[in-house]
PDB file of C-alpha atoms and ligand atoms in Angstrom:
ATOM      1  CA  MET H   1      96.774  84.459  80.470  1.00  0.00           C
ATOM      2  CA  SER H   2      97.950  85.996  83.362  1.00  0.00           C
ATOM      3  CA  THR H   3      99.446  89.584  83.487  1.00  0.00           C
ATOM      4  CA  GLU H   4     101.715  89.433  86.655  1.00  0.00           C
ATOM      5  CA  VAL H   5     101.380  93.179  88.481  1.00  0.00           C
ATOM      6  CA  SER H   6     103.982  93.876  91.684  1.00  0.00           C
ATOM      7  CA  THR H   7     102.859  91.663  94.559  1.00  0.00           C
ATOM      8  CA  ASP H   8     102.560  94.111  96.515  1.00  0.00           C
ATOM      9  CA  VAL H   9      99.109  94.676  94.953  1.00  0.00           C
ATOM     10  CA  ALA H  10      96.301  91.948  95.422  1.00  0.00           C
ATOM     11  CA  VAL H  11      93.367  93.501  93.697  1.00  0.00           C
ATOM     12  CA  GLU H  12      93.528  96.011  90.939  1.00  0.00           C
ATOM     13  CA  ILE H  13      90.088  97.197  88.988  1.00  0.00           C
ATOM     14  CA  THR H  14      90.660 100.188  86.716  1.00  0.00           C
ATOM     15  CA  GLY H  15      88.288 101.527  83.999  1.00  0.00           C
ATOM     16  CA  LEU H  16      85.290  99.519  85.624  1.00  0.00           C
ATOM     17  CA  LYS H  17      82.739  99.394  83.042  1.00  0.00           C
ATOM     18  CA  LYS H  18      78.997  97.505  84.024  1.00  0.00           C
ATOM     19  CA  SER H  19      76.087  98.445  82.291  1.00  0.00           C
ATOM     20  CA  PHE H  20      72.735  96.302  82.694  1.00  0.00           C
ATOM     21  CA  GLY H  21      70.865  97.348  79.475  1.00  0.00           C
ATOM     22  CA  PRO H  22      70.739 100.680  79.090  1.00  0.00           C
ATOM     23  CA  LEU H  23      71.608 101.433  82.797  1.00  0.00           C
ATOM     24  CA  GLU H  24      75.293 102.432  83.259  1.00  0.00           C
ATOM     25  CA  VAL H  25      75.823 101.283  87.096  1.00  0.00           C
ATOM     26  CA  LEU H  26      79.271 101.515  86.508  1.00  0.00           C
ATOM     27  CA  ARG H  27      80.752 104.331  84.812  1.00  0.00           C
ATOM     28  CA  GLY H  28      85.393 103.963  85.233  1.00  0.00           C
ATOM     29  CA  ILE H  29      86.296 102.610  88.134  1.00  0.00           C
ATOM     30  CA  ASP H  30      89.320 102.822  89.469  1.00  0.00           C
ATOM     31  CA  VAL H  31      90.263 100.767  93.065  1.00  0.00           C
ATOM     32  CA  SER H  32      94.198  99.316  95.068  1.00  0.00           C
ATOM     33  CA  VAL H  33      93.872  97.464  97.371  1.00  0.00           C
ATOM     34  CA  ARG H  34      97.443  96.057  98.670  1.00  0.00           C
ATOM     35  CA  ARG H  35      98.052  92.788 100.150  1.00  0.00           C
ATOM     36  CA  GLY H  36      97.513  92.965 103.948  1.00  0.00           C
ATOM     37  CA  GLU H  37      95.506  95.496 103.281  1.00  0.00           C
ATOM     38  CA  VAL H  38      91.545  96.843 104.661  1.00  0.00           C
ATOM     39  CA  VAL H  39      89.481  98.693 101.841  1.00  0.00           C
ATOM     40  CA  CYS H  40      85.980 100.039 103.145  1.00  0.00           C
ATOM     41  CA  VAL H  41      83.175 100.738 100.523  1.00  0.00           C
ATOM     42  CA  ILE H  42      80.457 103.469 101.212  1.00  0.00           C
ATOM     43  CA  GLY H  43      78.076 105.304  99.234  1.00  0.00           C
ATOM     44  CA  PRO H  44      74.818 104.878  98.807  1.00  0.00           C
ATOM     45  CA  SER H  45      71.622 102.527  97.826  1.00  0.00           C
ATOM     46  CA  GLY H  46      71.991 102.021  94.342  1.00  0.00           C
ATOM     47  CA  SER H  47      75.699 103.697  94.296  1.00  0.00           C
ATOM     48  CA  GLY H  48      77.018 100.246  92.670  1.00  0.00           C
ATOM     49  CA  LYS H  49      78.938  99.034  95.413  1.00  0.00           C
ATOM     50  CA  SER H  50      76.960  95.214  95.181  1.00  0.00           C
ATOM     51  CA  THR H  51      77.728  94.884  91.808  1.00  0.00           C
ATOM     52  CA  LEU H  52      81.645  96.617  92.093  1.00  0.00           C
ATOM     53  CA  LEU H  53      82.037  93.060  94.216  1.00  0.00           C
ATOM     54  CA  ARG H  54      80.167  90.587  91.780  1.00  0.00           C
ATOM     55  CA  CYS H  55      82.780  92.188  89.486  1.00  0.00           C
ATOM     56  CA  VAL H  56      85.800  91.160  91.310  1.00  0.00           C
ATOM     57  CA  ASN H  57      84.210  87.729  91.540  1.00  0.00           C
ATOM     58  CA  LEU H  58      82.868  87.595  88.322  1.00  0.00           C
ATOM     59  CA  LEU H  59      79.965  87.048  88.404  1.00  0.00           C
ATOM     60  CA  GLU H  60      78.488  89.719  86.743  1.00  0.00           C
ATOM     61  CA  GLU H  61      80.728  90.446  83.935  1.00  0.00           C
ATOM     62  CA  PRO H  62      82.226  93.287  83.031  1.00  0.00           C
ATOM     63  CA  THR H  63      80.995  95.803  79.592  1.00  0.00           C
ATOM     64  CA  GLY H  64      84.304  97.583  80.338  1.00  0.00           C
ATOM     65  CA  GLY H  65      87.842  97.844  81.720  1.00  0.00           C
ATOM     66  CA  LYS H  66      90.362  95.528  84.241  1.00  0.00           C
ATOM     67  CA  ILE H  67      90.396  93.432  87.177  1.00  0.00           C
ATOM     68  CA  VAL H  68      93.571  92.071  88.637  1.00  0.00           C
ATOM     69  CA  VAL H  69      93.431  89.278  91.209  1.00  0.00           C
ATOM     70  CA  ASN H  70      96.891  88.510  92.737  1.00  0.00           C
ATOM     71  CA  GLY H  71      98.903  88.566  88.978  1.00  0.00           C
ATOM     72  CA  VAL H  72      95.450  86.559  87.249  1.00  0.00           C
ATOM     73  CA  GLU H  73      93.737  89.665  84.939  1.00  0.00           C
ATOM     74  CA  LEU H  74      89.995  88.103  85.330  1.00  0.00           C
ATOM     75  CA  THR H  75      89.090  90.253  82.725  1.00  0.00           C
ATOM     76  CA  ASP H  76      90.980  88.901  80.576  1.00  0.00           C
ATOM     77  CA  PRO H  77      89.353  86.415  77.902  1.00  0.00           C
ATOM     78  CA  ASP H  78      91.532  83.212  77.907  1.00  0.00           C
ATOM     79  CA  CYS H  79      90.748  83.064  82.466  1.00  0.00           C
ATOM     80  CA  ASP H  80      89.928  79.538  83.965  1.00  0.00           C
ATOM     81  CA  ILE H  81      87.253  82.015  85.856  1.00  0.00           C
ATOM     82  CA  ASP H  82      86.462  78.711  88.294  1.00  0.00           C
ATOM     83  CA  ALA H  83      90.062  78.410  89.446  1.00  0.00           C
ATOM     84  CA  ALA H  84      90.756  82.419  89.636  1.00  0.00           C
ATOM     85  CA  ARG H  85      87.077  82.949  91.860  1.00  0.00           C
ATOM     86  CA  THR H  86      87.934  79.963  94.380  1.00  0.00           C
ATOM     87  CA  LYS H  87      91.565  82.287  95.757  1.00  0.00           C
ATOM     88  CA  ILE H  88      88.450  85.059  96.670  1.00  0.00           C
ATOM     89  CA  GLY H  89      85.396  84.531  99.109  1.00  0.00           C
ATOM     90  CA  MET H  90      82.688  86.364  99.190  1.00  0.00           C
ATOM     91  CA  VAL H  91      80.316  86.852 102.622  1.00  0.00           C
ATOM     92  CA  PHE H  92      76.865  88.907 101.086  1.00  0.00           C
ATOM     93  CA  GLN H  93      74.080  90.578 103.565  1.00  0.00           C
ATOM     94  CA  GLY H  94      71.782  87.809 103.181  1.00  0.00           C
ATOM     95  CA  PHE H  95      74.364  84.293 105.592  1.00  0.00           C
ATOM     96  CA  ASN H  96      73.696  82.255 101.818  1.00  0.00           C
ATOM     97  CA  LEU H  97      73.998  78.763 103.223  1.00  0.00           C
ATOM     98  CA  PHE H  98      72.926  74.983 102.261  1.00  0.00           C
ATOM     99  CA  SER H  99      69.948  75.209 104.879  1.00  0.00           C
ATOM    100  CA  HIS H 100      69.784  71.088 104.177  1.00  0.00           C
ATOM    101  CA  LEU H 101      73.475  71.219 105.064  1.00  0.00           C
ATOM    102  CA  ASN H 102      74.434  71.077 108.731  1.00  0.00           C
ATOM    103  CA  VAL H 103      77.171  73.715 109.498  1.00  0.00           C
ATOM    104  CA  LEU H 104      80.629  71.057 109.095  1.00  0.00           C
ATOM    105  CA  ASN H 105      79.505  69.861 105.733  1.00  0.00           C
ATOM    106  CA  ASN H 106      78.515  73.554 104.598  1.00  0.00           C
ATOM    107  CA  LEU H 107      82.255  73.825 104.869  1.00  0.00           C
ATOM    108  CA  THR H 108      83.251  70.960 103.858  1.00  0.00           C
ATOM    109  CA  VAL H 109      81.494  70.837 100.205  1.00  0.00           C
ATOM    110  CA  ALA H 110      83.065  73.215  98.448  1.00  0.00           C
ATOM    111  CA  GLN H 111      86.475  72.618  99.217  1.00  0.00           C
ATOM    112  CA  ARG H 112      86.028  68.329  98.583  1.00  0.00           C
ATOM    113  CA  LYS H 113      84.030  69.088  95.194  1.00  0.00           C
ATOM    114  CA  VAL H 114      85.899  72.139  94.121  1.00  0.00           C
ATOM    115  CA  LEU H 115      89.550  71.638  95.636  1.00  0.00           C
ATOM    116  CA  LYS H 116      89.483  68.431  96.008  1.00  0.00           C
ATOM    117  CA  ARG H 117      90.551  67.674  99.312  1.00  0.00           C
ATOM    118  CA  LYS H 118      90.054  65.094 101.416  1.00  0.00           C
ATOM    119  CA  PRO H 119      87.361  64.575 103.983  1.00  0.00           C
ATOM    120  CA  GLU H 120      89.695  64.131 106.525  1.00  0.00           C
ATOM    121  CA  GLU H 121      91.340  67.312 105.550  1.00  0.00           C
ATOM    122  CA  ALA H 122      87.992  69.648 104.603  1.00  0.00           C
ATOM    123  CA  GLN H 123      86.498  68.570 107.383  1.00  0.00           C
ATOM    124  CA  ARG H 124      90.083  69.682 109.906  1.00  0.00           C
ATOM    125  CA  ILE H 125      89.946  72.826 108.053  1.00  0.00           C
ATOM    126  CA  ALA H 126      86.778  73.500 108.302  1.00  0.00           C
ATOM    127  CA  LEU H 127      86.842  72.762 112.350  1.00  0.00           C
ATOM    128  CA  ARG H 128      89.909  75.143 112.676  1.00  0.00           C
ATOM    129  CA  ASN H 129      88.221  77.585 111.065  1.00  0.00           C
ATOM    130  CA  LEU H 130      84.668  77.442 113.208  1.00  0.00           C
ATOM    131  CA  GLU H 131      87.239  77.640 115.609  1.00  0.00           C
ATOM    132  CA  ARG H 132      88.295  81.154 114.241  1.00  0.00           C
ATOM    133  CA  VAL H 133      85.186  82.817 114.014  1.00  0.00           C
ATOM    134  CA  GLY H 134      84.610  81.174 117.618  1.00  0.00           C
ATOM    135  CA  LEU H 135      82.101  78.558 116.140  1.00  0.00           C
ATOM    136  CA  ALA H 136      83.645  75.405 117.358  1.00  0.00           C
ATOM    137  CA  GLU H 137      81.060  74.233 119.845  1.00  0.00           C
ATOM    138  CA  LYS H 138      78.260  74.076 116.454  1.00  0.00           C
ATOM    139  CA  ALA H 139      79.316  72.072 114.040  1.00  0.00           C
ATOM    140  CA  GLY H 140      77.204  69.456 113.868  1.00  0.00           C
ATOM    141  CA  ALA H 141      74.337  71.775 114.449  1.00  0.00           C
ATOM    142  CA  MET H 142      71.533  73.198 110.875  1.00  0.00           C
ATOM    143  CA  PRO H 143      72.176  76.565 109.560  1.00  0.00           C
ATOM    144  CA  ALA H 144      68.692  77.057 110.670  1.00  0.00           C
ATOM    145  CA  GLN H 145      68.798  76.471 114.490  1.00  0.00           C
ATOM    146  CA  LEU H 146      71.814  79.410 114.494  1.00  0.00           C
ATOM    147  CA  SER H 147      71.214  83.263 114.491  1.00  0.00           C
ATOM    148  CA  GLY H 148      71.528  86.021 111.568  1.00  0.00           C
ATOM    149  CA  GLY H 149      75.073  86.451 113.009  1.00  0.00           C
ATOM    150  CA  GLN H 150      76.104  83.469 113.940  1.00  0.00           C
ATOM    151  CA  GLN H 151      75.040  82.447 110.319  1.00  0.00           C
ATOM    152  CA  GLN H 152      77.013  85.310 108.798  1.00  0.00           C
ATOM    153  CA  ARG H 153      80.143  84.047 110.947  1.00  0.00           C
ATOM    154  CA  VAL H 154      79.266  80.426 109.377  1.00  0.00           C
ATOM    155  CA  ALA H 155      79.237  82.137 106.571  1.00  0.00           C
ATOM    156  CA  ILE H 156      83.290  83.397 106.605  1.00  0.00           C
ATOM    157  CA  ALA H 157      84.618  80.660 107.815  1.00  0.00           C
ATOM    158  CA  ARG H 158      83.379  78.547 105.480  1.00  0.00           C
ATOM    159  CA  ALA H 159      84.982  81.154 102.360  1.00  0.00           C
ATOM    160  CA  LEU H 160      87.962  81.378 104.877  1.00  0.00           C
ATOM    161  CA  SER H 161      87.936  77.971 104.468  1.00  0.00           C
ATOM    162  CA  MET H 162      88.895  77.890 100.665  1.00  0.00           C
ATOM    163  CA  ASP H 163      92.038  79.933 101.542  1.00  0.00           C
ATOM    164  CA  PRO H 164      91.231  82.770  99.925  1.00  0.00           C
ATOM    165  CA  ASP H 165      93.917  85.351  98.910  1.00  0.00           C
ATOM    166  CA  VAL H 166      91.266  88.161  98.878  1.00  0.00           C
ATOM    167  CA  MET H 167      87.964  88.380 100.761  1.00  0.00           C
ATOM    168  CA  LEU H 168      84.838  90.428  99.313  1.00  0.00           C
ATOM    169  CA  PHE H 169      82.143  91.183 102.455  1.00  0.00           C
ATOM    170  CA  ASP H 170      78.654  93.401 100.749  1.00  0.00           C
ATOM    171  CA  GLU H 171      77.486  94.822 103.760  1.00  0.00           C
ATOM    172  CA  PRO H 172      77.655  91.038 106.081  1.00  0.00           C
ATOM    173  CA  THR H 173      75.758  93.426 109.238  1.00  0.00           C
ATOM    174  CA  SER H 174      72.944  94.585 107.841  1.00  0.00           C
ATOM    175  CA  ALA H 175      70.535  92.577 107.243  1.00  0.00           C
ATOM    176  CA  LEU H 176      71.098  91.370 111.340  1.00  0.00           C
ATOM    177  CA  ASP H 177      69.389  92.576 114.759  1.00  0.00           C
ATOM    178  CA  PRO H 178      71.575  95.187 115.605  1.00  0.00           C
ATOM    179  CA  GLU H 179      72.737  93.063 118.872  1.00  0.00           C
ATOM    180  CA  LEU H 180      74.426  91.124 116.771  1.00  0.00           C
ATOM    181  CA  VAL H 181      76.575  92.924 114.821  1.00  0.00           C
ATOM    182  CA  GLY H 182      79.403  92.616 117.221  1.00  0.00           C
ATOM    183  CA  ASP H 183      79.827  89.348 116.623  1.00  0.00           C
ATOM    184  CA  VAL H 184      79.952  89.841 113.460  1.00  0.00           C
ATOM    185  CA  LEU H 185      82.337  93.071 112.487  1.00  0.00           C
ATOM    186  CA  GLY H 186      84.483  91.864 115.569  1.00  0.00           C
ATOM    187  CA  VAL H 187      85.710  88.153 113.353  1.00  0.00           C
ATOM    188  CA  MET H 188      86.232  90.606 110.481  1.00  0.00           C
ATOM    189  CA  ARG H 189      88.073  93.083 113.003  1.00  0.00           C
ATOM    190  CA  GLN H 190      89.951  89.704 114.152  1.00  0.00           C
ATOM    191  CA  LEU H 191      91.320  88.850 109.964  1.00  0.00           C
ATOM    192  CA  ALA H 192      92.215  92.610 109.619  1.00  0.00           C
ATOM    193  CA  ASP H 193      94.655  92.335 112.591  1.00  0.00           C
ATOM    194  CA  GLU H 194      96.247  88.713 111.247  1.00  0.00           C
ATOM    195  CA  GLY H 195      96.636  90.546 107.742  1.00  0.00           C
ATOM    196  CA  MET H 196      93.699  89.143 105.345  1.00  0.00           C
ATOM    197  CA  THR H 197      93.567  91.432 102.123  1.00  0.00           C
ATOM    198  CA  MET H 198      89.378  92.672 102.941  1.00  0.00           C
ATOM    199  CA  LEU H 199      87.262  94.617 100.443  1.00  0.00           C
ATOM    200  CA  VAL H 200      84.301  95.405 102.233  1.00  0.00           C
ATOM    201  CA  VAL H 201      80.652  97.101 101.569  1.00  0.00           C
ATOM    202  CA  THR H 202      80.015  98.419 104.858  1.00  0.00           C
ATOM    203  CA  HIS H 203      77.136 101.504 106.251  1.00  0.00           C
ATOM    204  CA  GLU H 204      79.307 100.734 109.947  1.00  0.00           C
ATOM    205  CA  MET H 205      80.911 103.527 110.242  1.00  0.00           C
ATOM    206  CA  GLN H 206      83.178 103.439 112.890  1.00  0.00           C
ATOM    207  CA  PHE H 207      83.881  99.748 111.312  1.00  0.00           C
ATOM    208  CA  ALA H 208      85.817 101.146 108.629  1.00  0.00           C
ATOM    209  CA  ARG H 209      86.699 104.870 110.537  1.00  0.00           C
ATOM    210  CA  GLU H 210      88.777 101.660 113.019  1.00  0.00           C
ATOM    211  CA  VAL H 211      90.093  98.921 111.083  1.00  0.00           C
ATOM    212  CA  ALA H 212      89.684  99.908 107.547  1.00  0.00           C
ATOM    213  CA  ASP H 213      93.183 101.567 105.436  1.00  0.00           C
ATOM    214  CA  LYS H 214      91.743 103.433 102.770  1.00  0.00           C
ATOM    215  CA  VAL H 215      88.310 103.934 102.271  1.00  0.00           C
ATOM    216  CA  LEU H 216      86.314 105.788  98.883  1.00  0.00           C
ATOM    217  CA  PHE H 217      82.832 106.881  98.691  1.00  0.00           C
ATOM    218  CA  MET H 218      80.721 105.998  95.343  1.00  0.00           C
ATOM    219  CA  ASP H 219      78.269 107.625  94.252  1.00  0.00           C
ATOM    220  CA  GLY H 220      76.780 107.392  90.483  1.00  0.00           C
ATOM    221  CA  GLY H 221      78.731 104.811  89.965  1.00  0.00           C
ATOM    222  CA  TYR H 222      81.879 106.458  90.226  1.00  0.00           C
ATOM    223  CA  VAL H 223      84.347 106.471  93.167  1.00  0.00           C
ATOM    224  CA  VAL H 224      83.966 110.360  94.670  1.00  0.00           C
ATOM    225  CA  GLU H 225      86.475 110.744  96.670  1.00  0.00           C
ATOM    226  CA  GLU H 226      89.088 108.336  97.810  1.00  0.00           C
ATOM    227  CA  GLY H 227      91.403 108.659 101.075  1.00  0.00           C
ATOM    228  CA  GLU H 228      92.148 107.244 104.818  1.00  0.00           C
ATOM    229  CA  ALA H 229      89.101 106.588 106.793  1.00  0.00           C
ATOM    230  CA  ALA H 230      89.473 109.397 109.654  1.00  0.00           C
ATOM    231  CA  GLN H 231      89.844 112.218 106.410  1.00  0.00           C
ATOM    232  CA  VAL H 232      86.871 111.151 103.764  1.00  0.00           C
ATOM    233  CA  ILE H 233      84.571 109.874 107.251  1.00  0.00           C
ATOM    234  CA  GLY H 234      86.184 112.488 109.854  1.00  0.00           C
ATOM    235  CA  ALA H 235      87.263 115.615 107.315  1.00  0.00           C
ATOM    236  CA  PRO H 236      85.435 114.662 103.632  1.00  0.00           C
ATOM    237  CA  ARG H 237      86.227 117.278 100.950  1.00  0.00           C
ATOM    238  CA  HIS H 238      83.470 116.438  98.281  1.00  0.00           C
ATOM    239  CA  GLU H 239      80.459 117.464  98.442  1.00  0.00           C
ATOM    240  CA  ARG H 240      78.520 114.599  97.869  1.00  0.00           C
ATOM    241  CA  THR H 241      80.345 112.801 100.438  1.00  0.00           C
ATOM    242  CA  LYS H 242      79.477 114.734 103.109  1.00  0.00           C
ATOM    243  CA  SER H 243      76.012 114.993 102.517  1.00  0.00           C
ATOM    244  CA  PHE H 244      75.894 111.289 102.574  1.00  0.00           C
ATOM    245  CA  LEU H 245      77.300 111.091 106.080  1.00  0.00           C
ATOM    246  CA  ALA H 246      75.033 113.269 107.371  1.00  0.00           C
ATOM    247  CA  ARG H 247      72.835 111.221 107.235  1.00  0.00           C
ATOM    248  CA  VAL H 248      73.776 108.131 108.078  1.00  0.00           C
ATOM    249  CA  LEU H 249      76.691 109.456 111.384  1.00  0.00           C
TER     250      LEU H 249
HETATM  251  P1  ADP N   1      73.903  98.863  95.784  1.00  0.00           P
HETATM  252  O1  ADP N   1      74.838  98.090  95.899  1.00  0.00           O
HETATM  253  O2  ADP N   1      75.283 100.761  95.582  1.00  0.00           O
HETATM  254  O3  ADP N   1      73.165  99.920  96.805  1.00  0.00           O
HETATM  255  P2  ADP N   1      73.812  98.456  93.575  1.00  0.00           P
HETATM  256  O4  ADP N   1      75.414  97.293  92.277  1.00  0.00           O
HETATM  257  O5  ADP N   1      73.127  96.480  94.152  1.00  0.00           O
HETATM  258  O6  ADP N   1      73.626  99.192  94.110  1.00  0.00           O
HETATM  259  O7  ADP N   1      72.616  98.752  92.200  1.00  0.00           O
HETATM  260  C1  ADP N   1      73.676  99.538  91.052  1.00  0.00           C
HETATM  261  C2  ADP N   1      72.246  99.740  90.280  1.00  0.00           C
HETATM  262  O8  ADP N   1      72.762  99.233  89.438  1.00  0.00           O
HETATM  263  C3  ADP N   1      70.280  99.568  90.623  1.00  0.00           C
HETATM  264  O9  ADP N   1      70.100 100.616  90.430  1.00  0.00           O
HETATM  265  C4  ADP N   1      70.243  97.897  90.780  1.00  0.00           C
HETATM  266  O10 ADP N   1      69.198  98.462  90.489  1.00  0.00           O
HETATM  267  C5  ADP N   1      71.411  98.218  88.958  1.00  0.00           C
HETATM  268  N1  ADP N   1      71.246  96.740  89.718  1.00  0.00           N
HETATM  269  C6  ADP N   1      72.164  95.493  89.539  1.00  0.00           C
HETATM  270  N2  ADP N   1      71.857  94.563  89.266  1.00  0.00           N
HETATM  271  C7  ADP N   1      71.499  94.318  88.232  1.00  0.00           C
HETATM  272  C8  ADP N   1      70.949  93.500  87.308  1.00  0.00           C
HETATM  273  N3  ADP N   1      70.838  92.665  87.368  1.00  0.00           N
HETATM  274  N4  ADP N   1      69.486  94.243  86.717  1.00  0.00           N
HETATM  275  C9  ADP N   1      70.052  95.463  86.208  1.00  0.00           C
HETATM  276  N5  ADP N   1      70.097  96.335  87.008  1.00  0.00           N
HETATM  277  C10 ADP N   1      70.639  96.032  87.966  1.00  0.00           C
HETATM  278 MG1   MG N   2      74.703  96.396  97.811  1.00  0.00          MG
END
């Protein structure tokens, strides 16, 4: 069963709740991401940002509320979760590459096993996506031979190789040495320019300001403030947003 929504909306989250035992982490979150839009989520540590993304990818099972991605209601008990998940790319803070596989095989394994692509096709798509992130020459390298920034760009290329409708990024640059952050943000900026729909948790306020169509500030399991990046980051209305930004900017 799927629920049809306007084709303009890529991700529609309504009243999302998630508890771990007695701990209420998400207390009723509403997020809407239109096709081609970049939405950045900011907020203090522990505010539930990762849990929000993990719910969208169904790595966590929501306690309540509804998540619809491209017309498919993920929270419907009859939803084919595995099929839906292939359309949602996720890039984590850690690089999460398969350390025993070279770069090319990192990009082809899920294409072959999950999407049942033929090896030649999977390779062609993998190489195209490595080119997109500027790492075509690293196809034969092992992850440990790459810098953190290169590994993260490989992780992005791997997610792109599944042809996702939506890309989720959970603080993709926060584990990187400062000099490596720019290359990863550059790839993300390029994806945004190409029209990729993106939901990005980040502490990079400059990136959010320049790339996001919309910024959400989360605190205590709620979206406290949302609006255009220039407004939320440049002229926050809520006291909690102001004090958070005063600490990070
Ligand atoms: P953020 O990404 O904004 O830092 P998280 O979503 O990681 O916040 O965590 C929000 C809260 O949920 C934290 O208090 C964290 O300890 C708790 N939490 C996250 N995952 C789990 C889990 N699997 N079990 C129990 N508590 C969790
Ligand atoms: Mg987090």
